[in-house]
Amino acid sequence: RNLHHLGQFYEAKNDVARAEDFYVKGLAVQTPGKNPSEGALRALYEKKHGSADGYDKYLGELRDRDRGARKEKIMAARIAAPARVTAFNLKSLDGKQVTLESLKGKIVVINYWGIWCGWCVKEMPDLQQLHEKYAADPDVAILTIDNDQNPDDVPPWMKQKGYTFPVLLDDGYVTRAGIHVFPTTWFLDREGRKVFEKVGWSEKLLEEFSW
């Protein structure tokens, strides 16, 4: 919103170039609601060109540029010296025990969440899509570790939402693993080493987690 306000400031001063620059920067910022920079950028484009003709192409080029920049930043965030994470042996919602060792040889995504966590809940639809995308891939495992105080709340909530991604129930592992921010997502290589860590909510989860 600060970038949007700066764009408005420069637009009011008839500095169209700087206003457009701030709106474009604002467009790239992840926001939980409607991004005000998008509407402002469209309005500025129409003012600048006399109509909205060509705006969709212009916006597509901006999004392609943003996608490239995000991917480059994410790839650069790979952990330089990946190490094996703390082993776990946790029970799934259907009562099965799942260990870290049993996942060796797979690329593993572990999402830490809770029903109590609004930002976690917000990204669950995309996490479900990620699960569905890789469900048939024997080389990839998508799972979550829930740390709600009352685990009995989880199965009916999952059923109500129609989610089918694997859920493991925390037994204190979250604390032992040093997780303090929710959601947090780990990406493990085939040796069980953490190579990426995403802390916080992800707006473009399906795209970025797939990368």
mmCIF file of C-alpha atoms in Angstrom:
data_model
loop_
_atom_site.group_PDB
_atom_site.id
_atom_site.type_symbol
_atom_site.label_atom_id
_atom_site.label_comp_id
_atom_site.label_asym_id
_atom_site.label_seq_id
_atom_site.Cartn_x
_atom_site.Cartn_y
_atom_site.Cartn_z
ATOM 1 C CA ARG A 1 0.000 0.000 0.000
ATOM 2 C CA ASN A 2 2.929 2.335 0.589
ATOM 3 C CA LEU A 3 4.011 1.855 -3.025
ATOM 4 C CA HIS A 4 0.445 2.547 -4.162
ATOM 5 C CA HIS A 5 0.360 5.762 -2.122
ATOM 6 C CA LEU A 6 3.697 6.849 -3.561
ATOM 7 C CA GLY A 7 2.309 6.209 -7.037
ATOM 8 C CA GLN A 8 -0.704 8.364 -6.222
ATOM 9 C CA PHE A 9 1.576 11.085 -4.897
ATOM 10 C CA TYR A 10 3.611 11.265 -8.098
ATOM 11 C CA GLU A 11 0.528 10.928 -10.282
ATOM 12 C CA ALA A 12 -0.945 13.978 -8.513
ATOM 13 C CA LYS A 13 2.268 15.825 -9.368
ATOM 14 C CA ASN A 14 1.851 14.738 -13.026
ATOM 15 C CA ASP A 15 5.046 12.685 -12.827
ATOM 16 C CA VAL A 16 3.552 9.798 -14.796
ATOM 17 C CA ALA A 17 6.814 7.882 -15.210
ATOM 18 C CA ARG A 18 7.536 7.707 -11.483
ATOM 19 C CA ALA A 19 3.888 6.979 -10.665
ATOM 20 C CA GLU A 20 3.908 4.081 -13.114
ATOM 21 C CA ASP A 21 7.168 2.782 -11.650
ATOM 22 C CA PHE A 22 5.719 2.682 -8.124
ATOM 23 C CA TYR A 23 2.487 1.048 -9.292
ATOM 24 C CA VAL A 24 4.497 -1.629 -11.111
ATOM 25 C CA LYS A 25 6.584 -2.250 -7.983
ATOM 26 C CA GLY A 26 3.388 -2.404 -5.922
ATOM 27 C CA LEU A 27 1.900 -4.909 -8.335
ATOM 28 C CA ALA A 28 4.712 -7.348 -7.524
ATOM 29 C CA VAL A 29 4.083 -7.253 -3.766
ATOM 30 C CA GLN A 30 2.205 -10.194 -2.247
ATOM 31 C CA THR A 31 -0.978 -9.009 -0.553
ATOM 32 C CA PRO A 32 -3.800 -10.993 1.081
ATOM 33 C CA GLY A 33 -6.533 -8.847 -0.460
ATOM 34 C CA LYS A 34 -7.035 -6.983 -3.705
ATOM 35 C CA ASN A 35 -3.856 -5.205 -4.715
ATOM 36 C CA PRO A 36 -4.683 -1.485 -5.119
ATOM 37 C CA SER A 37 -1.739 -0.954 -7.455
ATOM 38 C CA GLU A 38 -3.375 -3.073 -10.146
ATOM 39 C CA GLY A 39 -6.425 -0.824 -10.541
ATOM 40 C CA ALA A 40 -4.284 2.309 -10.290
ATOM 41 C CA LEU A 41 -1.910 1.018 -12.967
ATOM 42 C CA ARG A 42 -4.779 0.281 -15.340
ATOM 43 C CA ALA A 43 -6.285 3.728 -14.783
ATOM 44 C CA LEU A 44 -2.911 5.367 -15.376
ATOM 45 C CA TYR A 45 -2.422 3.343 -18.559
ATOM 46 C CA GLU A 46 -5.800 4.493 -19.878
ATOM 47 C CA LYS A 47 -4.980 8.091 -19.017
ATOM 48 C CA LYS A 48 -1.594 7.807 -20.695
ATOM 49 C CA HIS A 49 -2.798 6.031 -23.860
ATOM 50 C CA GLY A 50 -6.337 7.312 -24.147
ATOM 51 C CA SER A 51 -7.846 3.810 -23.842
ATOM 52 C CA ALA A 52 -7.237 0.356 -22.375
ATOM 53 C CA ASP A 53 -6.182 -1.055 -25.751
ATOM 54 C CA GLY A 54 -3.002 -3.061 -25.289
ATOM 55 C CA TYR A 55 -3.221 -3.070 -21.492
ATOM 56 C CA ASP A 56 -3.618 -6.840 -21.190
ATOM 57 C CA LYS A 57 -0.471 -7.400 -23.247
ATOM 58 C CA TYR A 58 1.376 -4.778 -21.206
ATOM 59 C CA LEU A 59 0.240 -6.402 -17.951
ATOM 60 C CA GLY A 60 1.228 -9.846 -19.213
ATOM 61 C CA GLU A 61 4.723 -8.614 -19.984
ATOM 62 C CA LEU A 62 4.983 -7.137 -16.478
ATOM 63 C CA ARG A 63 3.868 -10.411 -14.909
ATOM 64 C CA ASP A 64 6.357 -12.385 -17.022
ATOM 65 C CA ARG A 65 9.110 -10.068 -15.869
ATOM 66 C CA ASP A 66 8.003 -10.432 -12.248
ATOM 67 C CA ARG A 67 7.844 -14.224 -12.613
ATOM 68 C CA GLY A 68 11.403 -14.316 -13.888
ATOM 69 C CA ALA A 69 12.646 -12.098 -11.061
ATOM 70 C CA ARG A 70 10.856 -14.195 -8.422
ATOM 71 C CA LYS A 71 12.248 -17.429 -9.801
ATOM 72 C CA GLU A 72 15.774 -16.045 -9.875
ATOM 73 C CA LYS A 73 15.423 -14.855 -6.275
ATOM 74 C CA ILE A 74 14.037 -18.202 -5.113
ATOM 75 C CA MET A 75 16.786 -20.205 -6.812
ATOM 76 C CA ALA A 76 19.379 -17.940 -5.208
ATOM 77 C CA ALA A 77 17.859 -18.677 -1.779
ATOM 78 C CA ARG A 78 18.907 -22.334 -1.888
ATOM 79 C CA ILE A 79 20.688 -23.242 1.339
ATOM 80 C CA ALA A 80 24.408 -23.287 0.590
ATOM 81 C CA ALA A 81 25.275 -26.122 2.978
ATOM 82 C CA PRO A 82 22.154 -28.283 3.365
ATOM 83 C CA ALA A 83 22.032 -30.527 6.436
ATOM 84 C CA ARG A 84 19.747 -33.375 7.457
ATOM 85 C CA VAL A 85 16.814 -32.243 9.529
ATOM 86 C CA THR A 86 15.832 -33.692 12.901
ATOM 87 C CA ALA A 87 14.320 -37.147 12.457
ATOM 88 C CA PHE A 88 10.633 -37.656 13.182
ATOM 89 C CA ASN A 89 8.219 -40.531 13.709
ATOM 90 C CA LEU A 90 4.710 -39.041 13.604
ATOM 91 C CA LYS A 91 1.214 -40.427 13.367
ATOM 92 C CA SER A 92 -0.961 -39.532 10.379
ATOM 93 C CA LEU A 93 -4.698 -38.843 10.574
ATOM 94 C CA ASP A 94 -5.396 -42.457 9.577
ATOM 95 C CA GLY A 95 -3.201 -43.774 12.402
ATOM 96 C CA LYS A 96 -0.141 -44.755 10.369
ATOM 97 C CA GLN A 97 3.369 -43.917 11.537
ATOM 98 C CA VAL A 98 5.452 -41.881 9.112
ATOM 99 C CA THR A 99 9.193 -41.451 9.613
ATOM 100 C CA LEU A 100 11.688 -39.177 7.961
ATOM 101 C CA GLU A 101 13.740 -42.239 7.056
ATOM 102 C CA SER A 102 10.804 -43.708 5.105
ATOM 103 C CA LEU A 103 10.890 -40.668 2.808
ATOM 104 C CA LYS A 104 14.548 -41.046 1.850
ATOM 105 C CA GLY A 105 15.011 -41.021 -1.903
ATOM 106 C CA LYS A 106 12.128 -38.578 -2.472
ATOM 107 C CA ILE A 107 11.930 -34.821 -2.857
ATOM 108 C CA VAL A 108 9.900 -33.849 0.218
ATOM 109 C CA VAL A 109 7.806 -30.771 0.985
ATOM 110 C CA ILE A 110 6.827 -30.362 4.653
ATOM 111 C CA ASN A 111 4.366 -27.605 5.532
ATOM 112 C CA TYR A 112 3.962 -26.639 9.210
ATOM 113 C CA TRP A 113 0.513 -25.307 9.987
ATOM 114 C CA GLY A 114 -2.504 -25.227 12.287
ATOM 115 C CA ILE A 115 -6.213 -24.494 11.982
ATOM 116 C CA TRP A 116 -5.624 -21.675 14.464
ATOM 117 C CA CYS A 117 -3.258 -19.976 11.976
ATOM 118 C CA GLY A 118 -5.170 -17.706 9.595
ATOM 119 C CA TRP A 119 -2.310 -17.386 7.123
ATOM 120 C CA CYS A 120 -1.877 -21.176 7.084
ATOM 121 C CA VAL A 121 -5.551 -21.685 6.335
ATOM 122 C CA LYS A 122 -5.375 -19.090 3.564
ATOM 123 C CA GLU A 123 -2.763 -21.054 1.608
ATOM 124 C CA MET A 124 -4.356 -24.480 2.137
ATOM 125 C CA PRO A 125 -6.319 -24.454 -1.178
ATOM 126 C CA ASP A 126 -3.056 -23.967 -3.071
ATOM 127 C CA LEU A 127 -1.329 -26.614 -0.961
ATOM 128 C CA GLN A 128 -4.129 -29.011 -1.882
ATOM 129 C CA GLN A 129 -3.480 -28.226 -5.559
ATOM 130 C CA LEU A 130 0.222 -28.890 -5.036
ATOM 131 C CA HIS A 131 -0.624 -32.242 -3.458
ATOM 132 C CA GLU A 132 -2.885 -33.156 -6.382
ATOM 133 C CA LYS A 133 -0.247 -32.105 -8.907
ATOM 134 C CA TYR A 134 2.362 -34.488 -7.485
ATOM 135 C CA ALA A 135 0.134 -37.213 -6.001
ATOM 136 C CA ALA A 136 1.050 -39.690 -8.755
ATOM 137 C CA ASP A 137 4.756 -38.811 -8.775
ATOM 138 C CA PRO A 138 6.712 -41.519 -6.882
ATOM 139 C CA ASP A 139 9.689 -39.184 -6.508
ATOM 140 C CA VAL A 140 7.814 -36.437 -4.638
ATOM 141 C CA ALA A 141 6.131 -36.420 -1.221
ATOM 142 C CA ILE A 142 3.926 -33.530 -0.096
ATOM 143 C CA LEU A 143 2.980 -33.648 3.579
ATOM 144 C CA THR A 144 2.060 -31.362 6.440
ATOM 145 C CA ILE A 145 2.618 -31.335 10.184
ATOM 146 C CA ASP A 146 -0.280 -29.907 12.177
ATOM 147 C CA ASN A 147 0.317 -28.583 15.682
ATOM 148 C CA ASP A 148 -3.196 -27.752 16.856
ATOM 149 C CA GLN A 149 -3.649 -28.337 20.583
ATOM 150 C CA ASN A 150 -6.669 -30.537 19.934
ATOM 151 C CA PRO A 151 -5.833 -32.962 17.105
ATOM 152 C CA ASP A 152 -9.418 -34.260 17.145
ATOM 153 C CA ASP A 153 -10.447 -30.996 15.478
ATOM 154 C CA VAL A 154 -8.360 -31.722 12.402
ATOM 155 C CA PRO A 155 -10.148 -34.665 10.670
ATOM 156 C CA PRO A 156 -13.619 -33.018 10.567
ATOM 157 C CA TRP A 157 -12.070 -29.744 9.419
ATOM 158 C CA MET A 158 -10.220 -31.509 6.605
ATOM 159 C CA LYS A 159 -13.400 -33.328 5.584
ATOM 160 C CA GLN A 160 -15.435 -30.116 5.607
ATOM 161 C CA LYS A 161 -12.894 -28.383 3.370
ATOM 162 C CA GLY A 162 -12.444 -31.378 1.065
ATOM 163 C CA TYR A 163 -8.670 -31.491 1.622
ATOM 164 C CA THR A 164 -6.824 -34.754 1.082
ATOM 165 C CA PHE A 165 -3.170 -33.816 1.538
ATOM 166 C CA PRO A 166 -1.334 -35.920 4.144
ATOM 167 C CA VAL A 167 -1.406 -34.575 7.706
ATOM 168 C CA LEU A 168 0.920 -35.696 10.492
ATOM 169 C CA LEU A 169 0.142 -34.761 14.097
ATOM 170 C CA ASP A 170 2.752 -32.933 16.121
ATOM 171 C CA ASP A 171 4.129 -34.680 19.203
ATOM 172 C CA GLY A 172 6.464 -31.844 20.153
ATOM 173 C CA TYR A 173 8.499 -32.208 16.974
ATOM 174 C CA VAL A 174 7.628 -28.667 15.851
ATOM 175 C CA THR A 175 9.407 -27.289 18.912
ATOM 176 C CA ARG A 176 12.341 -29.675 18.512
ATOM 177 C CA ALA A 177 12.652 -28.638 14.867
ATOM 178 C CA GLY A 178 12.826 -24.969 15.856
ATOM 179 C CA ILE A 179 9.691 -23.829 14.035
ATOM 180 C CA HIS A 180 8.495 -20.476 15.402
ATOM 181 C CA VAL A 181 6.627 -18.935 12.456
ATOM 182 C CA PHE A 182 3.534 -20.375 10.789
ATOM 183 C CA PRO A 183 3.215 -21.335 8.076
ATOM 184 C CA THR A 184 6.748 -22.531 7.450
ATOM 185 C CA THR A 185 7.599 -24.919 4.639
ATOM 186 C CA TRP A 186 10.671 -27.077 4.256
ATOM 187 C CA PHE A 187 11.968 -28.531 0.997
ATOM 188 C CA LEU A 188 14.146 -31.598 1.475
ATOM 189 C CA ASP A 189 16.370 -33.298 -1.061
ATOM 190 C CA ARG A 190 16.543 -37.065 -1.560
ATOM 191 C CA GLU A 191 18.923 -37.426 1.388
ATOM 192 C CA GLY A 192 16.585 -35.690 3.820
ATOM 193 C CA ARG A 193 18.594 -32.468 3.809
ATOM 194 C CA LYS A 194 16.820 -29.099 3.954
ATOM 195 C CA VAL A 195 17.693 -27.212 0.779
ATOM 196 C CA PHE A 196 15.025 -24.491 0.886
ATOM 197 C CA GLU A 197 12.880 -22.951 3.619
ATOM 198 C CA LYS A 198 9.880 -20.699 3.058
ATOM 199 C CA VAL A 199 8.797 -18.770 6.139
ATOM 200 C CA GLY A 200 5.322 -17.244 6.028
ATOM 201 C CA TRP A 201 2.381 -17.223 3.646
ATOM 202 C CA SER A 202 2.869 -17.737 -0.084
ATOM 203 C CA GLU A 203 0.525 -15.990 -2.504
ATOM 204 C CA LYS A 204 1.779 -17.874 -5.568
ATOM 205 C CA LEU A 205 2.369 -21.145 -3.758
ATOM 206 C CA LEU A 206 1.630 -23.611 -6.560
ATOM 207 C CA GLU A 207 3.954 -21.875 -9.009
ATOM 208 C CA GLU A 208 6.796 -21.105 -6.609
ATOM 209 C CA PHE A 209 6.737 -24.389 -4.681
ATOM 210 C CA SER A 210 6.820 -26.265 -8.000
ATOM 211 C CA TRP A 211 9.988 -24.397 -8.923
#
